[in-house]
Coordinates of C-alpha atoms and ligand atoms in Angstrom, one line a residue:
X226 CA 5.3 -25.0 30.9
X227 CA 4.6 -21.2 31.0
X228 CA 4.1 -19.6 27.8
X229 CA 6.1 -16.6 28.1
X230 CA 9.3 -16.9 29.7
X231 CA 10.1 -14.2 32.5
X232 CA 12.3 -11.4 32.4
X233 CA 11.7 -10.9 28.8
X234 CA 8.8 -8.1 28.4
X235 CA 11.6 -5.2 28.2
X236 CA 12.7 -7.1 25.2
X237 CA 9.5 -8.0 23.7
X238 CA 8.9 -4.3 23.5
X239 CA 12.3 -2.9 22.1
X240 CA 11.6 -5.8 19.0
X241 CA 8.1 -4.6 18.9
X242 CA 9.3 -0.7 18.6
X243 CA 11.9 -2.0 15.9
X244 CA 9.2 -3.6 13.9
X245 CA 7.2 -0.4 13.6
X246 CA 10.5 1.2 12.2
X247 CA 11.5 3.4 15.6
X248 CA 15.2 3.3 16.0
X249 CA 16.3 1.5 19.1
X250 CA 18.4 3.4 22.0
X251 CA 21.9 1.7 22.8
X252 CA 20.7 0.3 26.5
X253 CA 17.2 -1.5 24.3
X254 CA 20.0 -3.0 21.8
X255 CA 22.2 -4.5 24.5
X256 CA 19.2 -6.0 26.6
X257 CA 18.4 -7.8 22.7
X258 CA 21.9 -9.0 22.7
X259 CA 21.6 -10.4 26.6
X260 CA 18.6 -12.6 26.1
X261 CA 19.1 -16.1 26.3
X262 CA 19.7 -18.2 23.7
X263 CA 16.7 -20.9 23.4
X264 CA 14.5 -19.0 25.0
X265 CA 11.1 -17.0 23.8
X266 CA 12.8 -13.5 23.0
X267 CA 15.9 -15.3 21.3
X268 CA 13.1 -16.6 18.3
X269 CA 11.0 -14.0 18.7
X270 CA 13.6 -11.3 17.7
X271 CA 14.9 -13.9 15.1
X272 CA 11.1 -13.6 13.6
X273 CA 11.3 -10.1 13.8
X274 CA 14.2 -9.8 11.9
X275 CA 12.9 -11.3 9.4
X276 CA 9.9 -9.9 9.3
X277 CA 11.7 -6.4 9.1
X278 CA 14.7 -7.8 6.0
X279 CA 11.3 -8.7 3.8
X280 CA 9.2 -5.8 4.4
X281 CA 12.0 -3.4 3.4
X282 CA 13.0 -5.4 0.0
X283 CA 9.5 -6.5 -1.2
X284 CA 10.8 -10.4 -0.2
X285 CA 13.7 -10.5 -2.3
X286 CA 17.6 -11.3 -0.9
X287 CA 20.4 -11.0 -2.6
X288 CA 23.9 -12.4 -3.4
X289 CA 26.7 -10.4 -4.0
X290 CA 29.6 -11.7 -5.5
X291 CA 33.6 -11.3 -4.3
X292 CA 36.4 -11.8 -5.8
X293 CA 40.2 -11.5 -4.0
X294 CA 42.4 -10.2 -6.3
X295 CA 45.7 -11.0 -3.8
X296 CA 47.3 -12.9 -0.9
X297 CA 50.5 -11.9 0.8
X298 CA 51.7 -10.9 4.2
X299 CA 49.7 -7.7 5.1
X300 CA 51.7 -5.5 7.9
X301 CA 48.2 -4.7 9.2
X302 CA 48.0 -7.8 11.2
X303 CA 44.8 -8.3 12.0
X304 CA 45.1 -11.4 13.9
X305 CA 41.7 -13.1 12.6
X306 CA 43.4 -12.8 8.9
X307 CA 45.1 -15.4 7.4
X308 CA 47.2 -12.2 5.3
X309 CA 48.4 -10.9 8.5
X310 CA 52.2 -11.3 8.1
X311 CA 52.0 -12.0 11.8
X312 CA 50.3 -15.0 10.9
X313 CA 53.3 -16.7 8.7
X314 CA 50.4 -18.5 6.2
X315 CA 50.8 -16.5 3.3
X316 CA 55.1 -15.5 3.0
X317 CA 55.0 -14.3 -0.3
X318 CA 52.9 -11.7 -2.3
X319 CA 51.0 -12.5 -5.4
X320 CA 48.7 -11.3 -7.5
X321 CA 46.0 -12.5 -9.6
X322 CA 46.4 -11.8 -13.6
X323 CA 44.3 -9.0 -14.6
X324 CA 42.5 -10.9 -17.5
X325 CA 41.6 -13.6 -15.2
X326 CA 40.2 -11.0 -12.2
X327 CA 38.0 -9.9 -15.5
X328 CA 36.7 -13.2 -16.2
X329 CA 36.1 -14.1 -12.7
X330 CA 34.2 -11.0 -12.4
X331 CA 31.9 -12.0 -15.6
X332 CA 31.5 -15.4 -14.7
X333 CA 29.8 -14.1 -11.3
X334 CA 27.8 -11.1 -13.4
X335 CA 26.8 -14.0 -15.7
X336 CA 25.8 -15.9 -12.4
X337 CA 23.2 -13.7 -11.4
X338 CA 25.3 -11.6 -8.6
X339 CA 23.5 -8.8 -7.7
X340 CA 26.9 -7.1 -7.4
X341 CA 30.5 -7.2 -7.9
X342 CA 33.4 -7.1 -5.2
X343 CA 37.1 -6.7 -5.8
X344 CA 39.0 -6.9 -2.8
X345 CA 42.7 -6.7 -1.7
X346 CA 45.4 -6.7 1.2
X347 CA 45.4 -3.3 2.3
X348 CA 48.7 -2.3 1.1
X349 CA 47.6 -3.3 -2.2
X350 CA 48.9 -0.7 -4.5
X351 CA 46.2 1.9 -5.1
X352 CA 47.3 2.9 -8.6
X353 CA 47.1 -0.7 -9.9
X354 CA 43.4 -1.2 -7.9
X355 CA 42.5 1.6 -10.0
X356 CA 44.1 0.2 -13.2
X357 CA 42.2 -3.3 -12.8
X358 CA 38.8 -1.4 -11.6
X359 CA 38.7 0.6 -14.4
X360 CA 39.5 -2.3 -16.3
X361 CA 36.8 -4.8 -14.8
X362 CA 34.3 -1.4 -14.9
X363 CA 34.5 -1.4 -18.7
X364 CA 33.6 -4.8 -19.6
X365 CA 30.9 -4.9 -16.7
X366 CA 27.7 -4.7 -17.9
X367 CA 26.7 -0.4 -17.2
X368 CA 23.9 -1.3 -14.5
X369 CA 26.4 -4.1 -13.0
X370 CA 27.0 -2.8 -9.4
X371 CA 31.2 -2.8 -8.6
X372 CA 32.3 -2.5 -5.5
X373 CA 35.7 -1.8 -3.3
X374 CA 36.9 -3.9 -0.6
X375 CA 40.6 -2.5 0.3
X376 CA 42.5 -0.9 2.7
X377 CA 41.6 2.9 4.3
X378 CA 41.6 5.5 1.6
X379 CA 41.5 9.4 1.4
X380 CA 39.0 11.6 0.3
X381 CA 40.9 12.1 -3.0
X382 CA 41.5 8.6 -3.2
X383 CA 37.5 8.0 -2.9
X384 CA 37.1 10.3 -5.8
X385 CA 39.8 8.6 -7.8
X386 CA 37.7 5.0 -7.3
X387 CA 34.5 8.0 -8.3
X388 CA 35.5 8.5 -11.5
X389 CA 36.3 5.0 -12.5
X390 CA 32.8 3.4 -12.0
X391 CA 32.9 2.1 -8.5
X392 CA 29.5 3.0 -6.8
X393 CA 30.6 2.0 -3.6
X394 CA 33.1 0.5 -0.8
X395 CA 32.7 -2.4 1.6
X396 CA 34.3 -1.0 5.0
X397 CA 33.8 -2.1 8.7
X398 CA 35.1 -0.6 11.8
X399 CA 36.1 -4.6 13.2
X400 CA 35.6 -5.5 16.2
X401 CA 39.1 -5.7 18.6
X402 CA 40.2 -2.7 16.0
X403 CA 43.7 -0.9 17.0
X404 CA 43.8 -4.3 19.4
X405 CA 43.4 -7.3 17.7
X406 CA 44.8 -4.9 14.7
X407 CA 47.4 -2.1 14.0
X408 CA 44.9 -0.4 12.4
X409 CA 44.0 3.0 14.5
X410 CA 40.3 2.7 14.7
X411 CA 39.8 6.8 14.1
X412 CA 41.4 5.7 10.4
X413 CA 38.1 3.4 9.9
X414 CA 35.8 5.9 10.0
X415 CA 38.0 9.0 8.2
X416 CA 37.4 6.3 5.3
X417 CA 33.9 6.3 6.2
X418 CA 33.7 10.4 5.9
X419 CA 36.0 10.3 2.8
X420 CA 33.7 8.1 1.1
X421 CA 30.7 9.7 1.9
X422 CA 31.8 12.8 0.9
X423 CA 33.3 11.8 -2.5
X424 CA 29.6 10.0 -2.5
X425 CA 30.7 6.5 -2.8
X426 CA 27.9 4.2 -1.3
X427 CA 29.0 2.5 2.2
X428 CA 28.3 -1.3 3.5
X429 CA 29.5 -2.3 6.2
X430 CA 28.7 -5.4 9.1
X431 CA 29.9 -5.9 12.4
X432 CA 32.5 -8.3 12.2
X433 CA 34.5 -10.4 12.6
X434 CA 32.4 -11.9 15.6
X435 CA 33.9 -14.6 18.1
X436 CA 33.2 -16.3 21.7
X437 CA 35.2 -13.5 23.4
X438 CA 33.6 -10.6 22.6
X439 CA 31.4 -8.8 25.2
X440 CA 28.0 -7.5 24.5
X441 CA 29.5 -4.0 24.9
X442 CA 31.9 -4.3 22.3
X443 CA 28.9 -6.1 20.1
X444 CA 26.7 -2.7 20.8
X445 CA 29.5 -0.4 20.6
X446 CA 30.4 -2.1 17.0
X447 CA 26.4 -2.1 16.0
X448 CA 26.0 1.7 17.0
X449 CA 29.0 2.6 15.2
X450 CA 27.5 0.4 12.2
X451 CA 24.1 2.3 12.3
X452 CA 25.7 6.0 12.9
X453 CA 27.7 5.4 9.2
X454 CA 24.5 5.1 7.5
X455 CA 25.1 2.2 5.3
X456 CA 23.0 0.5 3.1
X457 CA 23.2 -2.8 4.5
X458 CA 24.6 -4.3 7.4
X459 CA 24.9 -7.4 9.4
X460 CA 27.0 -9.5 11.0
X461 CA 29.7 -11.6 10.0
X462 CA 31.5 -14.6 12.5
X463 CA 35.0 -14.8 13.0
X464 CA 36.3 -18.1 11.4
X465 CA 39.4 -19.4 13.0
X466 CA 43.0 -19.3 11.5
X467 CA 44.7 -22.9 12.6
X468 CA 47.6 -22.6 15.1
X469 CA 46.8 -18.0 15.5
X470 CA 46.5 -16.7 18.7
X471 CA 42.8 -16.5 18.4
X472 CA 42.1 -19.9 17.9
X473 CA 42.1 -20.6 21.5
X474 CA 38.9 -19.1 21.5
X475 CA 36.8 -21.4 19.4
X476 CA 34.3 -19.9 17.4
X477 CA 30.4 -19.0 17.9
X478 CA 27.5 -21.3 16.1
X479 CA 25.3 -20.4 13.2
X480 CA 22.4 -20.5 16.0
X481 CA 24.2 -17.9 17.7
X482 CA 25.4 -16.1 15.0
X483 CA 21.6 -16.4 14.0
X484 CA 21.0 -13.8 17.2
X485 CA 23.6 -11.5 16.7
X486 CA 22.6 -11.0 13.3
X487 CA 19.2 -10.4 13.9
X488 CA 19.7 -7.9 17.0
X489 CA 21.7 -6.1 14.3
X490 CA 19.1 -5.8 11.8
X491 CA 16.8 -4.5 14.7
X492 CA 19.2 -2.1 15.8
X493 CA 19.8 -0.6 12.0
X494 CA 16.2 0.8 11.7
X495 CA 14.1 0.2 8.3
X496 CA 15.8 2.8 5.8
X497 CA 19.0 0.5 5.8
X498 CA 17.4 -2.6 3.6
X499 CA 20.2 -5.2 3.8
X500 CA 21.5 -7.6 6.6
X501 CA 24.1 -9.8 5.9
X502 CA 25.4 -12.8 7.2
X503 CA 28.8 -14.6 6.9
X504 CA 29.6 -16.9 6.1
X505 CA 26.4 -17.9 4.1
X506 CA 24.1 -20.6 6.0
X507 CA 20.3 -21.3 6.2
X508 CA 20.1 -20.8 9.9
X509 CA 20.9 -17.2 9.1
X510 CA 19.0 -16.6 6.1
X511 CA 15.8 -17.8 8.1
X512 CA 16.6 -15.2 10.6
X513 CA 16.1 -12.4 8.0
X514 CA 19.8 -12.1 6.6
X515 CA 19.2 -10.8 3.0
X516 CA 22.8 -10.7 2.2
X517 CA 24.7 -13.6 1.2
X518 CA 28.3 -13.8 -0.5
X519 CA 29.6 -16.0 -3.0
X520 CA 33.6 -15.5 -3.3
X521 CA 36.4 -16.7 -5.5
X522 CA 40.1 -15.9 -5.6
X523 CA 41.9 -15.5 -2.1
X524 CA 40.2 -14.6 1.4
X525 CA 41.2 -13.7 4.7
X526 CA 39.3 -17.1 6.3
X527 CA 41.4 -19.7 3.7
X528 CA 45.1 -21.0 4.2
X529 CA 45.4 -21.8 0.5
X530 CA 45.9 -18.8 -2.0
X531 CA 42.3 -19.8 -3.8
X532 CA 39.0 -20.2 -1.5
X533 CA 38.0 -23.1 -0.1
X534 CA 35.7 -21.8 2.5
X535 CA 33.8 -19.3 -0.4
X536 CA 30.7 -20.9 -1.9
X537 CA 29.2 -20.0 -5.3
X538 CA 26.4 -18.2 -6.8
X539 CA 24.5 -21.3 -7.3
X540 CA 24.9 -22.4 -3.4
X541 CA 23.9 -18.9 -2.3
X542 CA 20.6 -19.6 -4.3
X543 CA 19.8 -23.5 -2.5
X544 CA 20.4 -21.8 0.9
X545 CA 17.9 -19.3 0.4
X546 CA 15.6 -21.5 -1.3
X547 CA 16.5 -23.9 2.0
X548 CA 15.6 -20.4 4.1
X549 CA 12.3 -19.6 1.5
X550 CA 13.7 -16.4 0.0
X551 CA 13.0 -15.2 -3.0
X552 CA 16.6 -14.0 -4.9
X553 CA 16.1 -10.7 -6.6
X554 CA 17.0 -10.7 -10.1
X555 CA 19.1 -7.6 -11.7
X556 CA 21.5 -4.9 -10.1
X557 CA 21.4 -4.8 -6.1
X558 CA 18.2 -2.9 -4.7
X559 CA 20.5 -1.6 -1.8
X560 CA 22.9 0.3 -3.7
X561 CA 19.8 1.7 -5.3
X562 CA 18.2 2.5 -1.9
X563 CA 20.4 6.1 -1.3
X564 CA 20.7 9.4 -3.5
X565 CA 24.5 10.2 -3.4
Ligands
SF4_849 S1 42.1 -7.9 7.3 FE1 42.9 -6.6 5.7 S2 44.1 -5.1 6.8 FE2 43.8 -6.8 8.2 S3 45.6 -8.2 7.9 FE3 44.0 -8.9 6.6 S4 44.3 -7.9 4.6 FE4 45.5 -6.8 6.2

């Protein structure tokens, strides 16, 4: 058997030039994406990966913890979501008592998450959002990271979720946006400037990943990824909705998910520390995701209002101990990583 497979020293060298912390041109990026799985290049970037993830955190990974504060019929209808009204799982809006989104949010701060995650439908009303964050903000601990997962916002609208203690928003420009979605993609990335400038902290992941999307939609998401500057990224798999459109195409395996993950953390260049995976699994972890997610309340993957698919704090912790990660202890590292 030959040692090194052929066709593969292009690739050998992009991973090599990502490793000393170059940033990787778009046509490098693709060829990553194009090696076959199984073969020497597919580990070898996976190794990489890793190699990079621990190198820029001083070998610690973290968990971040989400919690959906709603379910109901979104008119976005992103057809991967299970609150896409298009989707007919979830008929009726409801919302999660405000006391209970608090003590959700302490039970995972008491966990160990390294951060805190409120997310919503996007027509969530913004005026309650900031109601319950400022309400969550004040019984967080102060170094206790909070987060915003919600619909596109304005600049003034950034500044609003400023002043009540949120240091930063979850946002991704999905893949199949303004196709698969009713959601012009231009809008994505106006929430991208307007929380930049009102100097909100970005993370972001190219998502929601499934069998029928091409490598150039994967590089076009993972350059679009990079050019927002977050401060972690990753890659996330599309988990299939029963009886939706897109279930006809299946969905990818943790091994492959395992590539596309790793590609990304190649592409993202050394100064953005995190790369996540979703949903959480060893496979990843071991291919330098240092982002995993514990959730409770609803989610766009379940059929039922509370999660089935979301794992815990604890199970985040026995996968990376399963991987051989350390967990960092304390407030997130990544949302330390930028001045804003
Ligand atoms: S992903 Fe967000 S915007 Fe899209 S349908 Fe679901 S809740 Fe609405």
């Amino acid at each position: 058997m030959q040692r090194l497979e052929a066709n593969q020293t292009e690739a050998f060298r992009s991973l090599d030039k990502a490793l000393r912390g170059e940033i990787l041109a778009r046509e490098e990026i693709e060829e990553l994406f194009r090696v076959p799985s199984k073969s020497e290049a597919f580990y070898a970037i996976q190794y990489a990966s890793r190699k990079i993830s621990e190198s820029v955190t001083g070998g610690k990974a973290e968990i971040h913890g989400q919690i959906g504060i709603d379910i109901g019929p979104c008119p976005k209808n992103c057809q991967f979501c299970s609150f896409a009204a298009c989707n007919k799982v979830f008929p009726e809006p409801s919302v999660l008592p405000t006391t209970e989104i608090i003590s959700r949010c302490l039970d995972l701060e008491e966990a160990g998450a390294n951060a805190i995650y409120l997310m919503t439908t996007a027509n969530f009303s913004f005026a309650r959002f900031i109601e319950i964050a400022q309400k969550v903000r004040n019984k967080l601990q102060k170094e206790s990271v909070l987060v915003a997962n919600i619909g596109d916002f304005s600049y003034e609208q950034a500044l609003e979720l400023k002043r009540v203690g949120v240091n930063g928003v979850y946002h991704a420009l999905r893949l199949g946006e303004g196709n698969t979605t009713a959601i012009n993609p231009k809008r994505r990335l106006e929430s991208f400037a307007a929380a930049k400038e009102a100097g909100l902290i970005l993370g972001n992941c190219v998502e929601p990943v499934g069998p029928e999307h091409t490598v150039e939609e994967l590089v076009e998401k993972t350059l679009i990824a990079r050019e927002a500057n977050p401060v972690f990224s990753g890659a996330m798999r599309r988990i299939t909705i029963p009886s939706t459109p897109l279930s006809q195409y299946g969905m990818l395996s943790e091994g492959k998910m395992a590539h596309i993950l790793a590609v990304v953390r190649l592409a993202m260049g050394h100064h953005i520390l995190g790369n996540c995976t979703h949903e959480p699994n060893v496979h990843g972890a071991v291919a330098g995701a240092n982002l995993l997610w514990a959730e409770v309340g609803s989610n766009p993957r379940d059929v039922e209002g509370e999660t089935h698919r979301g794992i815990s704090v604890e199970r985040c912790r026995e996968i990376y101990w399963e991987a051989d990660w350390e967990v960092l202890s304390g407030p997130s590292q990544f949302f330390q990583s930028v001045r804003v």
